């Protein structure tokens, strides 16, 4: 672009733009180091069913930066996707999730928990994605039926038949699929016909204003009805207030996730909080 603009074009030397380019490549270099130094850890956020019974957790990545402390995924996932680093990162995270599932499997108080892991488009479209997931499950001995993969609508672009084939191979082994951030993308409903999802996830943006905004309330109710008529389960994300959960329950939603039930926590903390709650409740939770 600088070339086409001709000689004497100062845009290329715009200090702000230059600084942004440098910051980006610095972050990319740091991401590579972080991966090699195992600075990525998953935190787990509770997902509950009827009467707040714990069903499992969504795993969410955190970067433990040696200088900057804990960094959330919104600050680095997009760059990891653009650079392709999401592929090796995703593999490390899948291994972590499988090891966690094994640890819970060995724990009589927690052996029924499921884990949902977010998968980016780049990961799903890797030629050996399915082989890697199946090999990791087999190598770790993780309970396959307890693993759920969350895909967003943006991951579903491209060859839908190929995506369907990948999903079917994993589903044949017992892996579940949830359609994350449902209703926020621009995909057509025909994806629901062609791809074997088990669950729709109502996006936080609908839940946030559900009590004040009748359109958000109606859309949430419509998503619950759509899921029911297709035989899919539905989980609402971003539930912060009891009244939001009550309204969603009235619409027929039976699974919930959000700060109301629990914030994302490191595995050890998640396990001990849940174990204590279950023992106190006589294993009802
Ligand atoms: P997501 O999959 O939709 O995850 C839900 C996000 O909402 C998480 O943010 C979670 O901490 C946040 N959240 C949960 N409950 C509440 C609530 O009640 N109120 C509010 N305000 N927020 C809530 P987080 O951890 O920052 O993750 C952001 C996004 O980054 C995720 O959105 C997902 O798209 C992506 N992501 C996170 N972990 C991974 C990962 O391991 N792999 C990939 N590929 N993407 C990931
Ligand atoms: Mg998710
Ligand atoms: Mg989501
Ligand atoms: Mg969301």
CSV table of C-alpha atoms in Angstrom, one decimal, residues 110-227:
chain,number,residue,atom,x,y,z
A,110,UNK,CA,-17.1,-35.2,41.0
A,111,UNK,CA,-17.1,-38.1,38.5
A,112,UNK,CA,-20.3,-36.9,36.8
A,113,UNK,CA,-19.0,-33.5,35.6
A,114,UNK,CA,-18.8,-32.6,31.9
A,115,UNK,CA,-16.4,-30.0,30.4
A,116,UNK,CA,-17.1,-27.8,27.5
A,117,UNK,CA,-14.1,-26.5,25.6
A,118,UNK,CA,-14.1,-23.7,23.1
A,119,UNK,CA,-12.8,-24.5,19.6
A,120,UNK,CA,-11.9,-21.8,17.1
A,121,UNK,CA,-12.5,-22.1,13.3
A,122,UNK,CA,-8.8,-22.6,12.6
A,123,UNK,CA,-8.6,-25.6,15.0
A,124,UNK,CA,-11.8,-27.2,13.6
A,125,UNK,CA,-10.5,-26.9,10.0
A,126,UNK,CA,-7.0,-28.4,10.7
A,127,UNK,CA,-6.7,-31.6,8.5
A,128,UNK,CA,-6.0,-33.7,11.6
A,129,UNK,CA,-8.3,-32.1,14.1
A,130,UNK,CA,-10.5,-35.1,14.6
A,131,UNK,CA,-7.5,-37.5,14.8
A,132,UNK,CA,-5.8,-35.3,17.4
A,133,UNK,CA,-8.9,-35.1,19.6
A,134,UNK,CA,-9.6,-38.9,19.4
A,135,UNK,CA,-5.9,-39.7,20.0
A,136,UNK,CA,-5.7,-37.3,23.0
A,137,UNK,CA,-8.9,-38.9,24.5
A,138,UNK,CA,-7.5,-42.4,24.0
A,139,UNK,CA,-4.0,-41.5,25.3
A,140,UNK,CA,-5.3,-39.8,28.4
A,141,UNK,CA,-8.1,-42.3,29.0
A,142,UNK,CA,-10.5,-39.4,29.5
A,143,UNK,CA,-14.3,-40.2,29.6
A,144,UNK,CA,-15.3,-39.2,26.1
A,145,UNK,CA,-19.0,-38.7,26.9
A,146,UNK,CA,-18.0,-35.9,29.4
A,147,UNK,CA,-16.3,-33.8,26.7
A,148,UNK,CA,-18.3,-31.2,24.8
A,149,UNK,CA,-16.9,-28.9,22.2
A,150,UNK,CA,-18.3,-25.4,21.7
A,151,UNK,CA,-18.3,-24.0,18.2
A,152,UNK,CA,-19.4,-20.5,17.2
A,153,UNK,CA,-21.3,-19.8,14.0
A,154,UNK,CA,-18.2,-18.2,12.6
A,155,UNK,CA,-16.4,-21.6,12.8
A,156,UNK,CA,-19.1,-23.0,10.5
A,157,UNK,CA,-18.1,-21.2,7.3
A,158,UNK,CA,-16.6,-23.2,4.5
A,159,UNK,CA,-17.3,-26.7,3.4
A,160,UNK,CA,-20.4,-27.6,5.5
A,161,UNK,CA,-20.3,-31.2,4.4
A,162,UNK,CA,-16.7,-31.5,5.6
A,163,UNK,CA,-17.6,-29.9,9.0
A,164,UNK,CA,-20.5,-32.3,9.3
A,165,UNK,CA,-18.3,-35.3,8.6
A,166,UNK,CA,-15.8,-34.1,11.3
A,167,UNK,CA,-18.6,-33.6,13.8
A,168,UNK,CA,-20.1,-37.0,13.1
A,169,UNK,CA,-16.8,-38.8,13.5
A,170,UNK,CA,-16.4,-37.2,17.0
A,171,UNK,CA,-20.0,-37.7,17.9
A,172,UNK,CA,-19.8,-41.4,17.0
A,173,UNK,CA,-17.3,-41.6,19.8
A,174,UNK,CA,-19.5,-39.7,22.2
A,175,UNK,CA,-18.2,-36.2,22.0
A,176,UNK,CA,-21.0,-33.6,22.3
A,177,UNK,CA,-21.3,-30.3,20.4
A,178,UNK,CA,-22.7,-27.0,21.6
A,179,UNK,CA,-23.4,-24.0,19.3
A,180,UNK,CA,-21.9,-21.0,21.3
A,181,UNK,CA,-23.1,-17.4,21.1
A,182,UNK,CA,-26.2,-18.6,19.2
A,183,UNK,CA,-28.0,-15.9,17.4
A,184,UNK,CA,-25.2,-13.3,17.3
A,185,UNK,CA,-23.7,-14.4,14.0
A,186,UNK,CA,-25.1,-14.2,10.5
A,187,UNK,CA,-25.4,-17.9,9.8
A,188,UNK,CA,-28.6,-19.4,8.4
A,189,UNK,CA,-30.7,-21.8,10.4
A,190,UNK,CA,-29.9,-24.5,7.8
A,191,UNK,CA,-26.7,-25.2,9.8
A,192,UNK,CA,-29.0,-26.7,12.5
A,193,UNK,CA,-30.3,-29.1,9.9
A,194,UNK,CA,-27.0,-30.1,8.5
A,195,UNK,CA,-24.7,-30.2,11.6
A,196,UNK,CA,-25.2,-32.6,14.5
A,197,UNK,CA,-25.3,-30.2,17.5
A,198,UNK,CA,-26.6,-31.3,20.9
A,199,UNK,CA,-27.1,-27.9,22.4
A,200,UNK,CA,-27.7,-24.3,21.7
A,201,UNK,CA,-26.1,-21.7,23.9
A,202,UNK,CA,-28.1,-18.4,24.4
A,203,UNK,CA,-25.6,-15.6,24.1
A,204,UNK,CA,-24.9,-13.3,27.0
A,205,UNK,CA,-26.0,-10.3,25.0
A,206,UNK,CA,-29.6,-11.6,25.0
A,207,UNK,CA,-29.5,-12.5,28.7
A,208,UNK,CA,-28.0,-9.2,29.8
A,209,UNK,CA,-31.0,-7.0,29.1
A,210,UNK,CA,-33.7,-9.7,29.3
A,211,UNK,CA,-35.5,-8.1,32.2
A,212,UNK,CA,-35.8,-4.6,30.5
A,213,UNK,CA,-35.8,-5.4,26.8
A,214,UNK,CA,-38.9,-7.2,25.5
A,215,UNK,CA,-37.1,-8.0,22.2
A,216,UNK,CA,-34.3,-9.8,24.0
A,217,UNK,CA,-36.8,-11.6,26.2
A,218,UNK,CA,-38.8,-12.8,23.1
A,219,UNK,CA,-35.7,-13.8,21.2
A,220,UNK,CA,-34.5,-15.8,24.2
A,221,UNK,CA,-37.9,-17.5,24.5
A,222,UNK,CA,-37.8,-18.2,20.7
A,223,UNK,CA,-34.3,-19.8,21.0
A,224,UNK,CA,-35.5,-22.1,23.8
A,225,UNK,CA,-38.6,-23.1,21.7
A,226,UNK,CA,-36.4,-23.7,18.6
A,227,UNK,CA,-34.0,-25.9,20.6
